[in-house]
Every structure is written in structure tokens, then in C-alpha cells.
Amino acid sequence: MRQRKHSWTNSIKNFFVSWLICSFIFGLLFTFIYIQHKESEKSSVQSMAERVLVDLQSQLDNVDEFLRQSDHIDAKCNDDTIRQMRQFVFKNPAVSEIGIVSPRGNLICNSFGMMSSPMYLSEPIKKRGLRYHGPIISEFLQVPAFVLARTRHDGYEVNALLPTDWINDTLHLRKYKSLDFVAVVDTETGVPVFLQGKYSLPLDHKLFPLSRSTEVEARFDDQTSKYLYIKPFNNVPRLAVVVSKEARLLGIPDPLWLLVLCLLYLASWVGLVLLLNHYDKRLLSSRTLLLDAINRKELFNVYQPLVNAQSQKIEGVEVLIRWMHPLEGELGPAYFIPEAERDGTILELSLYQIDLALRDLKAVVANNRDFKVSFNVNGYLLMCPSYIEKLCQAKGIFHNLTIELTERDVLSEAKIKLILQQLVDMGIEIAIDDFGTGYSGLQYLQSFPIDLLKIDQSFVASIGLDNLQSPVLNAVIEMAEKLNKKLIAEGVETQQQASYLYERGVLVHQGWYYYKALKVNELKRAL
């Protein structure tokens, strides 16, 4: 029942953890897509404005070129002048009429012919360059028209009328369905000269007079948020194309992309939930197996003797644990200790190991109070009050009790230093296992209450070999002597290794040269 409740609790936890992870990741992804799509849409709006400019600019350039050349035509409107004007109108469908205005402001003639009586319009502006008027109603065609004009060097003005129907067709929103409006505006006042759609401007941005391309995203006077882009004409700076699109439409991806993103989100959520549930089940399964093995007494201790090289007697043992698996046979610690450390079962295993050692070695210690008993401990166990309590219980039986830690475990937690000092005060010896393979710093050897160093077997194996580890062994021995630390050599497998260590003052050895790890009955016979 407890396991089922734990499983449901973990499933609910995994459901919400997966939701948070997927929401965070896909939130970032959607934000990235939103920003990218928004920038892409802004570029698209600008491209539409450029397209309008290209469509209009090509016609305006043609008209401007003709007006520039008009300096050479006869202002008296002879037959040749009228013929040239008619030819230009015929070749340019966008132009409906060409007119010539005298310096006094009278329309003398147009492409239809000589005026029967001059019509006063307005005196030509003395300033050179292309300019526009309009829209106006053409006197002859009676249609709205847009006027482009240039003043000649002799004061006459030549102008061209472009029907607004042609311009409106160029600007028609059916070509630019996604836009709110397309307009050609006066860059001094912002007043639209031609317009398709509902024209509006930003509330808090002064855009006009305008001299260069501008983009704005803001609240508009029609109470909607829009993105607006303005670009002046090159040849008629007083005119600019303005396009606008609702801001809310800029960042919204295509509905198909949104659907794909939602499906990916749901699939990732479900997949992550299943993955976490599988991990929990695997963790729970391994924990259950190990706890069941403890209950069925499938775990047992073996004892690696610590031999005095001088007397050749066993002075103590390192306690190791094994698992007699019902299917796979005897398993070494490498098969289950890492899993036990991951799922937390290492505490139950270690408590059980001490209980087994107390039972197995009680008679041995009773005959030899100085018999050393050593347990492998990690930083996690030192932080567990129940394990410290069990060590205190073991200390009552094992008078010469040692715990072995790796260098990583010593430095992993600041609190460990205080705990180790408390254990030393109780008479428990502290040893560093596999010394030389971890941090190998003098600082923790001086600041932590460490009594014993166990030389790693890789250094012992280098004895008699010419490799990089050979000088390290001698350095470790010299350092231990200077710091007044006891030494034990691990992995002694040959007579040469044993003799070399003995000659350098390392008297306690551990390895197959003397004994393999022994079961309790074998240990008692060896003793």
C-alpha cells in the first residue's frame, strides 16, 4: 500500500514537473519564434512598401525624364510641340495630359491642342526641381488627377496629369491583403494625397515633416496598435509611401505552425512524464530489490586482511560486502553499490553491514582488543544521524575502529569536518582511501582530522616499472612521514612490491600476495 501511494505521489509530481519543464522550454521556443516571425512580418511590410515605390517610381521617373527634356520644346505650342506631348501621352498610359503654363500662370496649351483662350492657373514656382500638385479635377477629362510639374529655365512650367484611378489601382489593397492601409502622403504635413484603407497615425509620435525612412510600432488614433513604415520617393521628396499593419498580426505564426508546436508540446509533456515515471519505477525497483535482499539475508560480509609485513600477522580487516544473488550468483559491490548510492539504499546496506560485522567479528575482537576493523564510508552516510549512531554502537565493540573515505568525500561538504572531529574525539580513526587519485591537496590533510592514508594500488603496481607513477609513490611516502600520517599499501600482489614497501617503512599491507577477501570462517582459520 505504501509503495502504491508512493507511486501515485511520484506520478503527480512527475506530471507537474514535466509541465513546468515543457512550459519553460516551449515558452522560450515560442518567444523566439514570435520574435523571429514578427521581424519577418515587419520586413514583409517594408517589402510591400518598396514594391509600391517601385511600381509608382518607374512611372514617375518616366514623367520626370520627359519634363526634364521639355526645356528643348517650343513653348509657343506649335504643331511639333503638340505632337511630342501627344506621343508621350500615347506611350505612357499613366499620363492623361501634358500642359504648358506661361510665367504669368496661364495654361497656353496641352496635349489636346492650343487653348482658344489662355486659362489662368497659378504662376509657376521659380524653384527648379520636380514637384507635385493635387489631386485636382482635369478640366478636359473631368477626372481626378495628380500633377507633376517642373519650371523651365525660361520661367515656363511643363506639367503632366496622372489620373488617380491609375494610382489607386496601384495602391489597391487587394494586392496587399494583409495591410490596413496604403497611402501616398505629403511629407511636410502627413496629409494623404492618395489612400486605400483607413488612414490613421500614432498618438504619441510626431512623424511629419519627414525626410527619411521611418518605422513605428505604437498605439494609433483609431485605438489599435499598429506597425507603420514610411519611405519617401527618391525623385519627389515631398511624397512618401505609407503602409500599416495591425501589430497583433505581426508575431502570430501560421496556424499550421501553431498546431505543430502545440502537438510537439503535448508530445514532449507526455514523453517526459513517461520517462520520469520509468526512472522512478526503475529506482523504486532497484531499491525494493536491495531491501528485499537484506530481508532475505542474501547480503554478506567478506574481510580483506591487513597484514603486518614484519610479523606476517593479520592486524585487522577491511569490511567489504557481497550479494549472493539467487539467479546471478555472488555479486561484487560494483554491481549494486553505485545503484544503492543513487537511490539512497546505501544507508540501509551500510547499517546492515555493520550489524553483520558485529556478529561475525565479536569473538575475534574479544580475543584481540587491538584488532583493527575498517569500514568504507561516503559523505552521504556521514550526514545521516542513524549511521553515526550505529558507528558509536560499533565503537563499543571494535576498540580499534577505522572509517575510510575518498578524497572527494572529505571535501564535498563543509559540515563533514565537524563530524569527523567528533568521531576522532570518540576514538574512531579516519583514513583516506585510494590516496593520490583524487584532490591530493596538502590543505585538507592539515585541516581535516585524518590519521591514516591508504596508498592506491595503481601506485603499488608501478613498483619495479619505469613509468610516471613510480616517483609519485615515493613522494606520497615521504609526505606521509613528514605529516606524521600512518600508511597502508593496497593491492600488494608480489614479493618485490612487499619488499620495496617494507624497506621504505610501509609496514601494513593489503593484497592478494597475502590474502584475498575472506569469509568469516576463512578469516578465523587464518587468524
Short mmCIF file of C-alpha atoms in Angstrom, two decimals:
data_model
loop_
_atom_site.label_atom_id
_atom_site.label_comp_id
_atom_site.label_asym_id
_atom_site.label_seq_id
_atom_site.Cartn_x
_atom_site.Cartn_y
_atom_site.Cartn_z
CA MET A 1 0.00 0.00 0.00
CA ARG A 2 2.85 2.38 0.88
CA GLN A 3 4.58 1.61 -2.42
CA ARG A 4 1.36 2.26 -4.36
CA LYS A 5 0.87 5.56 -2.53
CA HIS A 6 4.49 6.49 -3.24
CA SER A 7 3.95 5.63 -6.91
CA TRP A 8 0.86 7.85 -7.16
CA THR A 9 2.65 10.70 -5.38
CA ASN A 10 5.60 10.44 -7.76
CA SER A 11 3.29 10.29 -10.80
CA ILE A 12 1.56 13.50 -9.75
CA LYS A 13 4.93 15.12 -9.05
CA ASN A 14 6.26 13.99 -12.43
CA PHE A 15 3.12 15.35 -14.12
CA PHE A 16 3.68 18.86 -12.74
CA VAL A 17 7.49 18.78 -13.08
CA SER A 18 7.12 17.78 -16.74
CA TRP A 19 4.56 20.54 -17.26
CA LEU A 20 6.90 23.13 -15.77
CA ILE A 21 9.90 21.96 -17.81
CA CYS A 22 7.97 21.74 -21.09
CA SER A 23 6.22 25.07 -20.46
CA PHE A 24 9.54 26.76 -19.81
CA ILE A 25 11.30 25.27 -22.85
CA PHE A 26 8.39 25.76 -25.24
CA GLY A 27 7.75 29.20 -23.77
CA LEU A 28 11.29 30.16 -24.76
CA LEU A 29 10.81 28.48 -28.14
CA PHE A 30 7.51 30.27 -28.79
CA THR A 31 9.06 33.59 -27.71
CA PHE A 32 11.92 33.01 -30.15
CA ILE A 33 9.51 32.06 -32.95
CA TYR A 34 7.29 35.04 -32.11
CA ILE A 35 10.21 37.49 -32.26
CA GLN A 36 11.56 35.95 -35.46
CA HIS A 37 8.14 35.92 -37.11
CA LYS A 38 7.48 39.48 -36.01
CA GLU A 39 10.73 40.68 -37.53
CA SER A 40 9.96 38.69 -40.66
CA GLU A 41 6.50 40.28 -40.91
CA LYS A 42 7.97 43.74 -40.44
CA SER A 43 10.38 43.01 -43.28
CA SER A 44 7.42 41.81 -45.35
CA VAL A 45 5.55 45.07 -44.68
CA GLN A 46 8.63 47.04 -45.69
CA SER A 47 8.94 44.94 -48.86
CA MET A 48 5.34 45.81 -49.74
CA ALA A 49 6.12 49.49 -49.33
CA GLU A 50 9.18 49.05 -51.54
CA ARG A 51 7.00 47.32 -54.14
CA VAL A 52 4.56 50.24 -54.17
CA LEU A 53 7.51 52.61 -54.54
CA VAL A 54 8.90 50.61 -57.45
CA ASP A 55 5.51 50.49 -59.18
CA LEU A 56 4.96 54.23 -58.85
CA GLN A 57 8.57 55.33 -59.12
CA SER A 58 9.08 53.82 -62.57
CA GLN A 59 6.19 55.88 -63.96
CA LEU A 60 7.25 58.99 -62.10
CA ASP A 61 10.80 58.56 -63.43
CA ASN A 62 9.47 58.39 -67.00
CA VAL A 63 7.39 61.54 -66.46
CA ASP A 64 10.29 63.32 -64.80
CA GLU A 65 12.59 62.44 -67.69
CA PHE A 66 10.13 63.94 -70.17
CA LEU A 67 9.71 67.09 -68.05
CA ARG A 68 13.50 67.48 -67.91
CA GLN A 69 13.66 67.29 -71.70
CA SER A 70 10.81 69.81 -72.03
CA ASP A 71 13.36 72.63 -71.81
CA HIS A 72 14.04 71.99 -75.52
CA ILE A 73 10.47 72.05 -76.84
CA ASP A 74 8.93 75.24 -78.19
CA ALA A 75 6.82 76.96 -75.50
CA LYS A 76 4.73 78.66 -78.27
CA CYS A 77 2.89 75.37 -78.73
CA ASN A 78 3.49 74.84 -82.42
CA ASP A 79 2.49 71.61 -84.13
CA ASP A 80 5.77 69.90 -83.28
CA THR A 81 5.34 70.70 -79.56
CA ILE A 82 1.79 69.30 -79.50
CA ARG A 83 2.94 66.22 -81.43
CA GLN A 84 5.73 65.50 -78.87
CA MET A 85 3.31 65.89 -75.97
CA ARG A 86 0.75 63.58 -77.61
CA GLN A 87 3.40 60.96 -78.35
CA PHE A 88 4.45 60.90 -74.72
CA VAL A 89 0.83 60.58 -73.53
CA PHE A 90 0.25 57.76 -76.00
CA LYS A 91 3.36 55.87 -74.85
CA ASN A 92 2.59 56.32 -71.12
CA PRO A 93 -0.90 55.09 -70.12
CA ALA A 94 -0.37 56.52 -66.64
CA VAL A 95 -0.33 60.07 -68.12
CA SER A 96 -3.60 61.55 -69.36
CA GLU A 97 -2.50 65.07 -70.27
CA ILE A 98 0.58 67.31 -70.72
CA GLY A 99 0.27 71.09 -70.26
CA ILE A 100 2.45 74.21 -70.65
CA VAL A 101 1.93 77.18 -68.29
CA SER A 102 3.37 80.62 -69.01
CA PRO A 103 5.46 82.54 -66.46
CA ARG A 104 2.28 84.56 -65.67
CA GLY A 105 0.36 81.42 -64.72
CA ASN A 106 -1.74 80.92 -67.89
CA LEU A 107 -2.24 77.48 -69.37
CA ILE A 108 -1.24 78.09 -73.01
CA CYS A 109 -1.72 74.63 -74.46
CA ASN A 110 -1.90 70.97 -73.63
CA SER A 111 -1.59 67.66 -75.41
CA PHE A 112 -5.08 68.16 -76.81
CA GLY A 113 -4.01 71.35 -78.61
CA MET A 114 -3.75 75.13 -78.37
CA MET A 115 -6.06 76.77 -75.84
CA SER A 116 -8.65 79.05 -77.53
CA SER A 117 -8.15 81.41 -74.66
CA PRO A 118 -5.40 81.02 -72.01
CA MET A 119 -6.65 79.62 -68.66
CA TYR A 120 -5.17 81.14 -65.57
CA LEU A 121 -3.93 78.54 -63.07
CA SER A 122 -1.12 79.94 -60.90
CA GLU A 123 2.27 81.40 -61.53
CA PRO A 124 4.99 78.73 -61.80
CA ILE A 125 7.26 78.44 -58.81
CA LYS A 126 10.65 79.82 -59.64
CA LYS A 127 12.33 76.92 -57.79
CA ARG A 128 13.80 74.27 -60.02
CA GLY A 129 13.11 70.55 -59.49
CA LEU A 130 10.18 68.15 -59.70
CA ARG A 131 7.11 68.98 -57.61
CA TYR A 132 3.55 67.82 -57.36
CA HIS A 133 0.05 69.30 -57.12
CA GLY A 134 -3.23 67.66 -56.43
CA PRO A 135 -5.26 65.80 -56.59
CA ILE A 136 -7.20 68.11 -58.95
CA ILE A 137 -10.06 67.70 -61.41
CA SER A 138 -8.84 67.74 -65.00
CA GLU A 139 -10.59 70.50 -66.93
CA PHE A 140 -10.69 68.49 -70.12
CA LEU A 141 -11.19 64.91 -68.89
CA GLN A 142 -13.21 65.82 -65.78
CA VAL A 143 -11.44 63.13 -63.73
CA PRO A 144 -9.32 63.45 -60.57
CA ALA A 145 -5.67 63.73 -61.49
CA PHE A 146 -2.29 64.02 -59.86
CA VAL A 147 0.02 66.71 -61.28
CA LEU A 148 3.79 66.55 -61.64
CA ALA A 149 5.48 69.77 -62.77
CA ARG A 150 8.86 71.34 -63.47
CA THR A 151 9.73 75.02 -64.08
CA ARG A 152 11.94 75.59 -67.10
CA HIS A 153 14.91 77.91 -67.24
CA ASP A 154 12.78 80.45 -69.13
CA GLY A 155 10.09 80.53 -66.41
CA TYR A 156 7.56 78.34 -68.23
CA GLU A 157 6.12 75.32 -66.42
CA VAL A 158 5.52 71.95 -68.05
CA ASN A 159 3.25 69.60 -66.15
CA ALA A 160 1.82 66.10 -66.52
CA LEU A 161 -1.53 64.86 -65.24
CA LEU A 162 -1.68 61.29 -63.90
CA PRO A 163 -5.25 60.02 -63.32
CA THR A 164 -5.85 58.98 -59.74
CA ASP A 165 -7.60 55.83 -60.98
CA TRP A 166 -4.25 54.50 -62.17
CA ILE A 167 -2.55 55.36 -58.85
CA ASN A 168 -5.42 53.97 -56.80
CA ASP A 169 -5.25 50.75 -58.80
CA THR A 170 -1.52 50.52 -57.99
CA LEU A 171 -2.24 51.07 -54.32
CA HIS A 172 -5.30 48.81 -54.17
CA LEU A 173 -5.49 46.71 -51.03
CA ARG A 174 -6.41 43.59 -52.97
CA LYS A 175 -2.71 43.44 -53.86
CA TYR A 176 -1.75 43.85 -50.21
CA LYS A 177 -4.44 41.95 -48.32
CA SER A 178 -2.55 41.85 -45.02
CA LEU A 179 -2.18 45.65 -44.76
CA ASP A 180 -4.55 48.06 -43.02
CA PHE A 181 -3.91 50.86 -45.48
CA VAL A 182 -1.59 52.01 -48.25
CA ALA A 183 -1.17 55.74 -48.84
CA VAL A 184 0.90 58.31 -50.65
CA VAL A 185 1.26 61.27 -48.28
CA ASP A 186 2.74 64.75 -48.21
CA THR A 187 5.96 64.51 -46.20
CA GLU A 188 5.52 68.04 -44.82
CA THR A 189 2.00 67.68 -43.43
CA GLY A 190 1.24 63.94 -43.45
CA VAL A 191 -1.97 64.59 -45.39
CA PRO A 192 -2.72 61.63 -47.70
CA VAL A 193 -2.69 62.51 -51.39
CA PHE A 194 -3.90 59.04 -52.35
CA LEU A 195 -5.27 56.45 -49.97
CA GLN A 196 -6.56 52.89 -49.85
CA GLY A 197 -7.85 51.71 -46.47
CA LYS A 198 -8.47 53.57 -43.19
CA TYR A 199 -5.71 56.09 -42.63
CA SER A 200 -4.54 56.70 -39.04
CA LEU A 201 -1.39 57.90 -37.29
CA PRO A 202 0.39 57.18 -33.97
CA LEU A 203 -0.85 59.12 -30.95
CA ASP A 204 2.47 59.90 -29.29
CA HIS A 205 4.85 60.09 -32.25
CA LYS A 206 5.39 63.15 -34.40
CA LEU A 207 6.26 61.84 -37.83
CA PHE A 208 5.92 64.92 -40.05
CA PRO A 209 7.72 66.77 -41.54
CA LEU A 210 9.65 63.69 -42.65
CA SER A 211 12.93 63.40 -44.55
CA ARG A 212 13.94 59.75 -44.31
CA SER A 213 12.52 56.23 -43.96
CA THR A 214 10.84 55.64 -40.60
CA GLU A 215 9.15 52.74 -38.83
CA VAL A 216 6.89 52.98 -35.77
CA GLU A 217 5.06 50.43 -33.63
CA ALA A 218 2.63 52.19 -31.29
CA ARG A 219 -0.94 52.95 -30.33
CA PHE A 220 -2.77 54.75 -33.15
CA ASP A 221 -5.56 57.28 -33.09
CA ASP A 222 -8.09 54.58 -34.06
CA GLN A 223 -7.28 52.92 -30.69
CA THR A 224 -5.44 49.96 -32.22
CA SER A 225 -1.77 49.04 -32.07
CA LYS A 226 -0.14 49.12 -35.48
CA TYR A 227 3.20 48.85 -37.19
CA LEU A 228 3.77 51.68 -39.68
CA TYR A 229 6.50 52.11 -42.29
CA ILE A 230 7.14 55.29 -44.32
CA LYS A 231 9.57 55.77 -47.17
CA PRO A 232 9.89 58.96 -49.30
CA PHE A 233 10.14 58.89 -53.08
CA ASN A 234 13.63 59.47 -54.42
CA ASN A 235 12.61 61.90 -57.18
CA VAL A 236 9.71 63.60 -55.33
CA PRO A 237 10.90 64.06 -51.72
CA ARG A 238 7.63 65.82 -50.82
CA LEU A 239 5.84 62.49 -51.34
CA ALA A 240 6.19 59.27 -49.37
CA VAL A 241 4.57 55.84 -49.33
CA VAL A 242 2.99 54.83 -46.02
CA VAL A 243 1.89 51.27 -45.20
CA SER A 244 0.47 49.92 -41.95
CA LYS A 245 -0.45 46.60 -40.38
CA GLU A 246 -2.03 45.68 -37.05
CA ALA A 247 0.69 44.84 -34.52
CA ARG A 248 -1.21 41.83 -33.13
CA LEU A 249 -0.93 40.14 -36.53
CA LEU A 250 2.84 40.57 -36.76
CA GLY A 251 4.01 37.89 -34.35
CA ILE A 252 1.32 35.25 -34.80
CA PRO A 253 2.79 32.32 -36.75
CA ASP A 254 0.88 30.40 -39.36
CA PRO A 255 -1.95 28.31 -37.79
CA LEU A 256 -0.31 25.14 -39.10
CA TRP A 257 2.91 26.04 -37.26
CA LEU A 258 0.93 26.74 -34.10
CA LEU A 259 -0.75 23.35 -34.40
CA VAL A 260 2.61 21.61 -34.89
CA LEU A 261 4.06 23.50 -31.92
CA CYS A 262 1.10 22.52 -29.70
CA LEU A 263 1.38 18.88 -30.75
CA LEU A 264 5.13 18.91 -30.04
CA TYR A 265 4.43 20.49 -26.65
CA LEU A 266 1.89 17.79 -25.75
CA ALA A 267 4.11 15.00 -27.08
CA SER A 268 7.11 16.32 -25.11
CA TRP A 269 4.99 16.64 -21.98
CA VAL A 270 3.66 13.10 -22.23
CA GLY A 271 7.11 11.73 -23.17
CA LEU A 272 8.79 13.44 -20.22
CA VAL A 273 6.10 12.18 -17.81
CA LEU A 274 6.62 8.63 -19.09
CA LEU A 275 10.39 8.97 -18.86
CA LEU A 276 10.29 10.27 -15.27
CA ASN A 277 7.78 7.57 -14.28
CA HIS A 278 10.02 4.93 -15.84
CA TYR A 279 13.02 6.31 -13.96
CA ASP A 280 11.07 6.32 -10.68
CA LYS A 281 9.89 2.76 -11.25
CA ARG A 282 13.42 1.66 -12.03
CA LEU A 283 14.69 3.47 -8.94
CA LEU A 284 11.90 2.02 -6.82
CA SER A 285 12.53 -1.40 -8.32
CA SER A 286 16.26 -1.36 -7.56
CA ARG A 287 15.57 -0.06 -4.06
CA THR A 288 12.96 -2.77 -3.50
CA LEU A 289 15.32 -5.48 -4.76
CA LEU A 290 18.13 -4.39 -2.44
CA LEU A 291 15.86 -4.07 0.57
CA ASP A 292 14.37 -7.49 -0.16
CA ALA A 293 17.91 -8.90 -0.43
CA ILE A 294 18.65 -7.51 3.05
CA ASN A 295 15.46 -9.03 4.43
CA ARG A 296 16.25 -12.41 2.84
CA LYS A 297 19.81 -12.20 4.21
CA GLU A 298 21.34 -12.55 0.74
CA LEU A 299 23.98 -9.91 1.59
CA PHE A 300 27.07 -11.00 3.48
CA ASN A 301 30.43 -9.58 4.53
CA VAL A 302 33.89 -10.57 3.40
CA TYR A 303 37.03 -9.35 5.14
CA GLN A 304 40.22 -8.16 3.45
CA PRO A 305 43.07 -8.78 5.92
CA LEU A 306 45.53 -6.03 6.88
CA VAL A 307 48.88 -7.76 7.29
CA ASN A 308 51.93 -6.56 9.21
CA ALA A 309 54.79 -7.13 6.77
CA GLN A 310 57.29 -7.50 9.62
CA SER A 311 55.45 -10.10 11.70
CA GLN A 312 53.35 -11.50 8.81
CA LYS A 313 50.36 -11.43 11.15
CA ILE A 314 46.85 -10.16 10.44
CA GLU A 315 46.35 -6.93 12.39
CA GLY A 316 42.88 -6.14 11.17
CA VAL A 317 40.42 -6.26 8.29
CA GLU A 318 38.65 -4.02 5.84
CA VAL A 319 34.96 -4.96 5.80
CA LEU A 320 33.52 -5.44 2.30
CA ILE A 321 30.01 -6.51 1.30
CA ARG A 322 28.83 -9.06 -1.26
CA TRP A 323 25.43 -10.15 -2.61
CA MET A 324 24.61 -13.81 -3.13
CA HIS A 325 22.04 -13.22 -5.85
CA PRO A 326 19.58 -16.13 -6.25
CA LEU A 327 19.96 -16.08 -10.06
CA GLU A 328 23.30 -14.45 -10.85
CA GLY A 329 25.36 -15.87 -8.01
CA GLU A 330 27.86 -13.88 -5.95
CA LEU A 331 27.99 -10.21 -6.98
CA GLY A 332 30.72 -7.76 -6.06
CA PRO A 333 29.94 -4.24 -4.79
CA ALA A 334 30.45 -2.70 -8.25
CA TYR A 335 27.16 -4.33 -9.33
CA PHE A 336 24.93 -2.82 -6.66
CA ILE A 337 26.73 -0.16 -4.57
CA PRO A 338 26.51 2.62 -7.23
CA GLU A 339 22.78 1.91 -7.61
CA ALA A 340 22.38 1.93 -3.82
CA GLU A 341 24.12 5.32 -3.66
CA ARG A 342 21.75 6.72 -6.31
CA ASP A 343 18.51 5.50 -4.74
CA GLY A 344 19.54 6.04 -1.09
CA THR A 345 19.60 2.34 -0.13
CA ILE A 346 23.28 2.73 0.75
CA LEU A 347 22.21 3.75 4.27
CA GLU A 348 20.27 0.51 4.88
CA LEU A 349 23.10 -1.53 3.31
CA SER A 350 25.74 0.16 5.47
CA LEU A 351 23.74 -0.26 8.68
CA TYR A 352 23.22 -3.93 7.81
CA GLN A 353 26.94 -4.32 7.03
CA ILE A 354 27.90 -3.02 10.48
CA ASP A 355 25.38 -5.37 12.13
CA LEU A 356 26.87 -8.34 10.21
CA ALA A 357 30.40 -7.31 11.20
CA LEU A 358 29.40 -7.01 14.86
CA ARG A 359 28.01 -10.54 14.72
CA ASP A 360 30.91 -12.05 12.73
CA LEU A 361 33.84 -10.38 14.50
CA LYS A 362 32.63 -10.22 18.09
CA ALA A 363 34.60 -13.33 19.09
CA VAL A 364 37.68 -12.22 17.11
CA VAL A 365 37.80 -8.83 18.80
CA ALA A 366 37.19 -10.39 22.20
CA ASN A 367 40.50 -12.29 21.84
CA ASN A 368 42.38 -9.25 20.44
CA ARG A 369 41.22 -5.81 21.57
CA ASP A 370 43.68 -4.09 19.18
CA PHE A 371 42.25 -5.86 16.13
CA LYS A 372 41.52 -3.12 13.53
CA VAL A 373 38.12 -3.09 11.82
CA SER A 374 37.70 -0.69 8.90
CA PHE A 375 34.50 0.36 7.04
CA ASN A 376 34.18 2.27 3.76
CA VAL A 377 32.06 5.40 4.28
CA ASN A 378 30.95 8.18 1.95
CA GLY A 379 29.95 11.77 2.63
CA TYR A 380 26.24 10.98 2.45
CA LEU A 381 26.48 8.43 5.28
CA LEU A 382 28.35 10.87 7.49
CA MET A 383 25.40 13.24 7.17
CA CYS A 384 22.94 10.56 8.39
CA PRO A 385 22.42 10.59 12.19
CA SER A 386 21.34 6.93 12.19
CA TYR A 387 24.65 5.88 10.65
CA ILE A 388 26.68 7.95 13.13
CA GLU A 389 24.69 6.33 15.93
CA LYS A 390 25.48 2.88 14.51
CA LEU A 391 29.20 3.76 14.35
CA CYS A 392 29.06 4.73 18.01
CA GLN A 393 27.48 1.35 18.77
CA ALA A 394 30.21 -0.43 16.77
CA LYS A 395 32.90 1.54 18.61
CA GLY A 396 31.70 -0.09 21.84
CA ILE A 397 32.71 -3.48 20.38
CA PHE A 398 35.51 -2.60 17.94
CA HIS A 399 38.01 -0.70 20.05
CA ASN A 400 40.25 -0.08 17.03
CA LEU A 401 37.63 1.20 14.58
CA THR A 402 38.53 2.98 11.33
CA ILE A 403 36.39 4.59 8.66
CA GLU A 404 37.76 5.01 5.14
CA LEU A 405 36.72 7.92 2.92
CA THR A 406 37.81 9.00 -0.52
CA GLU A 407 39.36 12.45 -1.02
CA ARG A 408 36.18 13.55 -2.83
CA ASP A 409 34.02 12.67 0.17
CA VAL A 410 36.26 14.60 2.55
CA LEU A 411 35.96 17.83 0.57
CA SER A 412 32.33 17.54 -0.55
CA GLU A 413 30.67 19.08 2.50
CA ALA A 414 31.85 21.77 4.90
CA LYS A 415 29.91 20.07 7.74
CA ILE A 416 31.95 16.88 7.35
CA LYS A 417 34.98 18.42 9.04
CA LEU A 418 32.97 18.96 12.24
CA ILE A 419 31.52 15.43 12.10
CA LEU A 420 34.96 13.88 11.55
CA GLN A 421 36.33 15.77 14.53
CA GLN A 422 33.50 14.40 16.68
CA LEU A 423 34.31 10.85 15.51
CA VAL A 424 38.01 11.34 16.25
CA ASP A 425 37.10 12.57 19.73
CA MET A 426 35.25 9.26 20.19
CA GLY A 427 38.42 7.36 19.27
CA ILE A 428 37.48 6.44 15.71
CA GLU A 429 40.38 6.59 13.25
CA ILE A 430 39.92 8.46 9.94
CA ALA A 431 41.58 7.07 6.81
CA ILE A 432 41.75 8.34 3.22
CA ASP A 433 41.17 5.50 0.77
CA ASP A 434 42.82 5.40 -2.70
CA PHE A 435 45.09 8.27 -1.68
CA GLY A 436 46.73 10.13 -4.56
CA THR A 437 43.95 9.59 -7.11
CA GLY A 438 41.71 12.48 -6.04
CA TYR A 439 42.39 16.05 -4.98
CA SER A 440 45.75 15.22 -3.36
CA GLY A 441 45.94 18.57 -1.62
CA LEU A 442 48.00 19.30 1.47
CA GLN A 443 45.34 21.70 2.72
CA TYR A 444 42.77 19.10 3.70
CA LEU A 445 45.47 16.79 5.14
CA GLN A 446 46.41 19.58 7.53
CA SER A 447 42.92 20.95 8.23
CA PHE A 448 40.93 17.69 8.47
CA PRO A 449 41.48 15.23 11.34
CA ILE A 450 42.99 12.45 9.17
CA ASP A 451 45.12 9.74 10.79
CA LEU A 452 45.79 7.24 8.03
CA LEU A 453 46.49 7.24 4.29
CA LYS A 454 45.90 4.18 2.12
CA ILE A 455 48.24 4.19 -0.89
CA ASP A 456 46.23 3.43 -4.02
CA GLN A 457 47.02 0.11 -5.71
CA SER A 458 47.88 1.86 -9.00
CA PHE A 459 50.98 3.32 -7.31
CA VAL A 460 51.86 -0.04 -5.76
CA ALA A 461 51.55 -1.68 -9.19
CA SER A 462 54.17 0.76 -10.54
CA ILE A 463 56.89 -0.67 -8.31
CA GLY A 464 59.69 -2.05 -10.48
CA LEU A 465 58.30 -0.35 -13.57
CA ASP A 466 59.68 2.73 -15.24
CA ASN A 467 56.57 4.91 -15.57
CA LEU A 468 55.26 8.27 -14.41
CA GLN A 469 53.63 6.85 -11.27
CA SER A 470 56.83 5.42 -9.78
CA PRO A 471 58.17 8.74 -8.42
CA VAL A 472 54.72 9.60 -7.06
CA LEU A 473 54.77 6.60 -4.72
CA ASN A 474 57.99 7.75 -3.10
CA ALA A 475 56.64 11.29 -2.82
CA VAL A 476 53.48 10.02 -1.06
CA ILE A 477 55.55 8.02 1.41
CA GLU A 478 57.81 10.98 2.17
CA MET A 479 54.86 13.34 2.56
CA ALA A 480 53.10 10.97 4.98
CA GLU A 481 56.26 10.68 7.05
CA LYS A 482 56.66 14.47 7.25
CA LEU A 483 53.00 14.95 8.19
CA ASN A 484 53.16 12.11 10.72
CA LYS A 485 50.42 10.09 8.99
CA LYS A 486 50.22 6.29 9.11
CA LEU A 487 50.26 4.38 5.81
CA ILE A 488 48.65 1.23 4.45
CA ALA A 489 49.53 -0.09 1.00
CA GLU A 490 46.66 -1.52 -1.07
CA GLY A 491 46.91 -4.05 -3.89
CA VAL A 492 50.19 -5.73 -2.86
CA GLU A 493 50.46 -8.73 -5.20
CA THR A 494 54.17 -9.62 -5.45
CA GLN A 495 57.18 -10.23 -3.24
CA GLN A 496 59.01 -7.36 -4.97
CA GLN A 497 56.22 -4.92 -4.08
CA ALA A 498 56.07 -6.11 -0.49
CA SER A 499 59.85 -5.81 -0.05
CA TYR A 500 60.02 -2.38 -1.65
CA LEU A 501 57.29 -1.01 0.64
CA TYR A 502 58.78 -2.63 3.73
CA GLU A 503 62.20 -1.12 3.02
CA ARG A 504 60.59 2.35 2.89
CA GLY A 505 58.78 1.94 6.19
CA VAL A 506 55.31 0.98 4.93
CA LEU A 507 54.61 -1.95 7.24
CA VAL A 508 50.89 -2.63 6.85
CA HIS A 509 49.95 -4.25 3.56
CA GLN A 510 46.74 -5.37 1.96
CA GLY A 511 46.51 -7.51 -1.16
CA TRP A 512 46.41 -10.90 -2.85
CA TYR A 513 50.07 -11.54 -2.14
CA TYR A 514 48.91 -12.23 1.41
CA TYR A 515 45.16 -12.97 1.27
CA LYS A 516 42.14 -12.44 -0.85
CA ALA A 517 38.97 -11.16 0.81
CA LEU A 518 37.90 -13.91 3.23
CA LYS A 519 34.56 -15.07 4.53
CA VAL A 520 34.28 -15.02 8.28
CA ASN A 521 35.08 -18.74 8.77
CA GLU A 522 38.13 -18.46 6.50
CA LEU A 523 39.26 -15.39 8.44
CA LYS A 524 39.01 -17.23 11.74
CA ARG A 525 41.09 -20.11 10.37
CA ALA A 526 43.69 -17.63 9.03
CA LEU A 527 43.89 -15.98 12.44
#
